[in-house]
XYZ file of N, CA, C and O in Angstrom:
368
model
N -2.631 -2.892 -12.167
C -2.348 -4.214 -11.675
C -3.266 -5.209 -12.353
O -4.464 -4.996 -12.416
N -2.684 -6.265 -12.839
C -3.505 -7.315 -13.395
C -3.504 -8.490 -12.417
O -2.640 -8.603 -11.574
N -4.495 -9.371 -12.577
C -4.564 -10.502 -11.667
C -5.280 -10.145 -10.377
O -5.694 -9.022 -10.169
N -5.415 -11.134 -9.531
C -6.144 -10.958 -8.286
C -5.194 -11.086 -7.110
O -4.406 -12.016 -7.045
N -5.282 -10.146 -6.192
C -4.426 -10.155 -5.007
C -5.136 -10.919 -3.891
O -6.298 -10.644 -3.591
N -4.428 -11.859 -3.290
C -4.940 -12.557 -2.119
C -4.641 -11.646 -0.924
O -3.504 -11.576 -0.452
N -5.665 -10.932 -0.462
C -5.483 -9.918 0.579
C -4.909 -10.495 1.866
O -4.051 -9.886 2.502
N -5.364 -11.680 2.251
C -4.889 -12.304 3.495
C -3.417 -12.709 3.370
O -2.633 -12.489 4.287
N -3.067 -13.268 2.242
C -1.676 -13.659 2.004
C -0.770 -12.426 1.969
O 0.327 -12.436 2.531
N -1.244 -11.364 1.322
C -0.488 -10.112 1.278
C -0.274 -9.571 2.685
O 0.846 -9.201 3.048
N -1.317 -9.546 3.491
C -1.211 -9.047 4.864
C -0.205 -9.879 5.661
O 0.652 -9.328 6.352
N -0.287 -11.195 5.554
C 0.643 -12.069 6.270
C 2.081 -11.832 5.820
O 3.009 -11.817 6.641
N 2.279 -11.623 4.519
C 3.607 -11.355 3.976
C 4.176 -10.073 4.575
O 5.317 -10.031 5.021
N 3.356 -9.018 4.608
C 3.804 -7.728 5.140
C 4.076 -7.815 6.632
O 5.104 -7.338 7.114
N 3.170 -8.428 7.389
C 3.339 -8.559 8.842
C 4.641 -9.293 9.152
O 5.389 -8.898 10.055
N 4.931 -10.339 8.400
C 6.158 -11.116 8.636
C 7.415 -10.283 8.383
O 8.432 -10.465 9.061
N 7.336 -9.362 7.449
C 8.514 -8.558 7.089
C 8.695 -7.328 7.974
O 9.821 -6.954 8.287
N 7.591 -6.665 8.363
C 7.724 -5.372 9.055
C 7.415 -5.420 10.545
O 7.709 -4.478 11.258
N 6.793 -6.471 11.011
C 6.521 -6.646 12.448
C 5.764 -5.454 13.061
O 6.094 -4.976 14.134
N 4.748 -4.969 12.345
C 3.895 -3.888 12.848
C 2.497 -4.427 13.091
O 2.163 -5.536 12.682
N 1.676 -3.627 13.729
C 0.299 -3.992 14.038
C -0.472 -4.302 12.752
O -0.592 -3.430 11.884
N -1.000 -5.519 12.620
C -1.744 -5.880 11.410
C -2.919 -4.939 11.113
O -3.222 -4.675 9.953
N -3.563 -4.415 12.155
C -4.681 -3.484 11.937
C -4.192 -2.193 11.283
O -4.858 -1.636 10.411
N -3.022 -1.716 11.686
C -2.455 -0.515 11.076
C -2.039 -0.793 9.623
O -2.242 0.043 8.747
N -1.505 -1.965 9.382
C -1.134 -2.341 8.022
C -2.373 -2.385 7.140
O -2.371 -1.880 6.010
N -3.452 -2.959 7.646
C -4.702 -3.014 6.895
C -5.205 -1.607 6.571
O -5.707 -1.372 5.474
N -5.090 -0.685 7.528
C -5.505 0.692 7.276
C -4.675 1.321 6.155
O -5.225 1.982 5.268
N -3.373 1.117 6.198
C -2.498 1.654 5.152
C -2.933 1.118 3.791
O -3.085 1.882 2.828
N -3.163 -0.188 3.704
C -3.564 -0.796 2.440
C -4.932 -0.299 1.985
O -5.142 -0.063 0.783
N -5.836 -0.105 2.924
C -7.180 0.397 2.592
C -7.097 1.817 2.024
O -7.696 2.110 0.984
N -6.357 2.684 2.684
C -6.247 4.063 2.219
C -5.456 4.155 0.911
O -5.758 4.991 0.055
N -4.479 3.287 0.755
C -3.724 3.250 -0.506
C -4.646 2.856 -1.654
O -4.644 3.491 -2.714
N -5.448 1.836 -1.439
C -6.361 1.355 -2.471
C -7.351 2.452 -2.878
O -7.591 2.666 -4.070
N -7.894 3.157 -1.897
C -8.840 4.239 -2.185
C -8.163 5.381 -2.942
O -8.730 5.939 -3.886
N -6.938 5.723 -2.553
C -6.184 6.800 -3.203
C -5.925 6.447 -4.669
O -6.124 7.270 -5.562
N -5.496 5.217 -4.917
C -5.206 4.783 -6.283
C -6.481 4.726 -7.111
O -6.493 5.157 -8.265
N -7.561 4.221 -6.530
C -8.833 4.148 -7.257
C -9.311 5.538 -7.660
O -9.782 5.741 -8.788
N -9.168 6.502 -6.766
C -9.578 7.878 -7.070
C -8.697 8.465 -8.175
O -9.182 9.123 -9.086
N -7.395 8.211 -8.108
C -6.471 8.719 -9.124
C -6.762 8.092 -10.488
O -6.760 8.782 -11.506
N -7.038 6.803 -10.503
C -7.338 6.121 -11.764
C -8.661 6.597 -12.343
O -8.787 6.761 -13.547
N -9.637 6.860 -11.481
C -10.933 7.338 -11.946
C -10.800 8.710 -12.590
O -11.472 9.011 -13.584
N -9.918 9.530 -12.066
C -9.766 10.875 -12.615
C -8.962 10.891 -13.914
O -9.005 11.864 -14.646
N -8.239 9.810 -14.207
C -7.455 9.749 -15.441
C -7.988 8.699 -16.412
O -7.361 8.441 -17.437
N -9.123 8.098 -16.110
C -9.729 7.056 -16.954
C -8.752 5.933 -17.287
O -8.517 5.607 -18.435
N -8.172 5.333 -16.281
C -7.276 4.207 -16.509
C -6.141 4.190 -15.520
O -6.336 4.486 -14.357
N -4.965 3.853 -15.990
C -3.811 3.796 -15.103
C -3.345 5.197 -14.734
O -3.251 6.071 -15.585
N -3.068 5.373 -13.479
C -2.616 6.668 -12.987
C -1.157 6.582 -12.572
O -0.696 5.551 -12.093
N -0.447 7.675 -12.755
C 0.929 7.780 -12.289
C 0.853 8.283 -10.851
O 0.484 9.429 -10.609
N 1.157 7.420 -9.899
C 1.009 7.743 -8.483
C 2.342 8.231 -7.921
O 3.353 7.537 -8.020
N 2.329 9.419 -7.323
C 3.511 9.946 -6.643
C 3.545 9.342 -5.244
O 2.602 9.526 -4.460
N 4.611 8.631 -4.922
C 4.661 7.928 -3.637
C 4.634 8.890 -2.450
O 4.053 8.572 -1.406
N 5.236 10.073 -2.596
C 5.206 11.044 -1.498
C 3.783 11.535 -1.232
O 3.374 11.674 -0.081
N 3.026 11.786 -2.304
C 1.630 12.206 -2.143
C 0.809 11.096 -1.487
O -0.034 11.365 -0.632
N 1.056 9.872 -1.907
C 0.343 8.726 -1.339
C 0.641 8.596 0.150
O -0.283 8.455 0.965
N 1.902 8.676 0.516
C 2.282 8.557 1.930
C 1.680 9.701 2.748
O 1.138 9.475 3.829
N 1.743 10.918 2.224
C 1.134 12.064 2.922
C -0.363 11.861 3.115
O -0.915 12.166 4.180
N -1.020 11.331 2.081
C -2.463 11.062 2.170
C -2.756 10.053 3.280
O -3.653 10.258 4.097
N -1.990 8.979 3.310
C -2.200 7.934 4.324
C -1.945 8.490 5.723
O -2.725 8.259 6.641
N -0.855 9.241 5.882
C -0.517 9.794 7.202
C -1.517 10.845 7.665
O -1.644 11.092 8.866
N -2.252 11.446 6.739
C -3.241 12.463 7.114
C -4.523 11.857 7.682
O -5.348 12.576 8.242
N -4.681 10.551 7.563
C -5.866 9.893 8.105
C -5.723 9.810 9.624
O -4.663 9.391 10.127
N -6.754 10.205 10.369
C -6.632 10.272 11.832
C -6.435 8.928 12.525
O -5.883 8.878 13.625
N -6.842 7.829 11.899
C -6.716 6.531 12.558
C -5.396 5.821 12.253
O -5.117 4.764 12.805
N -4.555 6.399 11.418
C -3.247 5.815 11.123
C -2.252 6.325 12.158
O -2.000 7.514 12.266
N -1.701 5.418 12.934
C -0.784 5.750 14.034
C 0.624 5.235 13.748
O 1.249 4.599 14.574
N 1.113 5.488 12.552
C 2.421 5.021 12.139
C 3.289 6.200 11.717
O 2.779 7.279 11.445
N 4.582 5.957 11.630
C 5.501 6.986 11.155
C 5.549 6.952 9.622
O 5.110 5.980 8.990
N 6.133 7.993 9.060
C 6.307 8.045 7.610
C 7.157 6.864 7.137
O 6.858 6.238 6.113
N 8.194 6.542 7.891
C 9.050 5.411 7.538
C 8.281 4.090 7.569
O 8.450 3.247 6.682
N 7.415 3.917 8.577
C 6.604 2.694 8.662
C 5.710 2.551 7.430
O 5.618 1.473 6.836
N 5.033 3.631 7.064
C 4.127 3.592 5.914
C 4.908 3.300 4.636
O 4.513 2.454 3.828
N 6.039 3.967 4.459
C 6.862 3.748 3.281
C 7.334 2.292 3.219
O 7.305 1.667 2.155
N 7.737 1.747 4.351
C 8.195 0.360 4.405
C 7.069 -0.603 4.050
O 7.272 -1.555 3.283
N 5.878 -0.361 4.569
C 4.718 -1.207 4.247
C 4.468 -1.188 2.741
O 4.254 -2.241 2.120
N 4.494 -0.014 2.150
C 4.236 0.101 0.715
C 5.330 -0.574 -0.115
O 5.040 -1.206 -1.140
N 6.575 -0.478 0.335
C 7.679 -1.138 -0.369
C 7.548 -2.663 -0.284
O 7.758 -3.365 -1.275
N 7.210 -3.164 0.894
C 7.051 -4.619 1.061
C 5.851 -5.104 0.246
O 5.903 -6.181 -0.364
N 4.787 -4.299 0.204
C 3.630 -4.664 -0.628
C 4.066 -4.774 -2.091
O 3.700 -5.724 -2.780
N 4.850 -3.814 -2.564
C 5.312 -3.843 -3.955
C 6.191 -5.060 -4.194
O 6.087 -5.699 -5.251
N 7.035 -5.412 -3.236
C 7.855 -6.627 -3.351
C 6.965 -7.850 -3.548
O 7.239 -8.703 -4.405
N 5.904 -7.936 -2.753
C 4.960 -9.055 -2.856
C 4.307 -9.082 -4.241
O 4.230 -10.132 -4.882
N 3.837 -7.921 -4.688
C 3.138 -7.849 -5.972
C 4.066 -8.200 -7.131
O 3.666 -8.910 -8.060
N 5.292 -7.727 -7.070
C 6.253 -8.034 -8.134
C 6.641 -9.512 -8.110
O 6.740 -10.152 -9.159
N 6.826 -10.050 -6.917
C 7.177 -11.471 -6.761
C 6.093 -12.368 -7.357
O 6.380 -13.426 -7.921
N 4.843 -11.908 -7.259
C 3.724 -12.694 -7.760
C 3.278 -12.269 -9.159
O 2.218 -12.693 -9.623
N 4.062 -11.408 -9.813
C 3.763 -11.003 -11.182
C 2.524 -10.128 -11.319
O 1.901 -10.104 -12.374
N 2.163 -9.418 -10.267
C 0.950 -8.600 -10.282
C 1.207 -7.119 -10.502
O 0.274 -6.348 -10.710
N 2.474 -6.705 -10.430
C 2.798 -5.289 -10.595
C 4.264 -5.140 -10.973
O 5.056 -6.073 -10.847
N 4.593 -3.934 -11.383
C 5.982 -3.594 -11.703
C 6.129 -2.102 -11.747
O 5.154 -1.360 -11.688
N 7.343 -1.644 -11.815
C 7.622 -0.216 -11.887
C 7.656 0.227 -13.342
O 8.104 -0.512 -14.218
N 7.208 1.452 -13.598
C 7.278 2.051 -14.928
C 8.418 3.055 -14.920
O 8.496 3.903 -14.033
N 9.285 2.966 -15.899
C 10.420 3.901 -15.983
C 9.991 5.254 -16.486
O 9.169 5.423 -17.276
């Protein structure tokens, strides 16, 4: 990802779309960020992230009280936000 993400704006965007607890959304984003950082560190740069592995990792955290569908939806809405703002895209 290039550019800087406005974390508060991202959170507000996701909350408006998914209508879930903002604290749970923040946890999902926190664990996602840590998972990606660890993957990138192990590959010295951009990592190819498997979304199923990411979701399983997030759901394995004891403080995340969401369903698999909720987590997947949060991640999809986050990607929509990032793409809309030119901060990310999908690799074929």
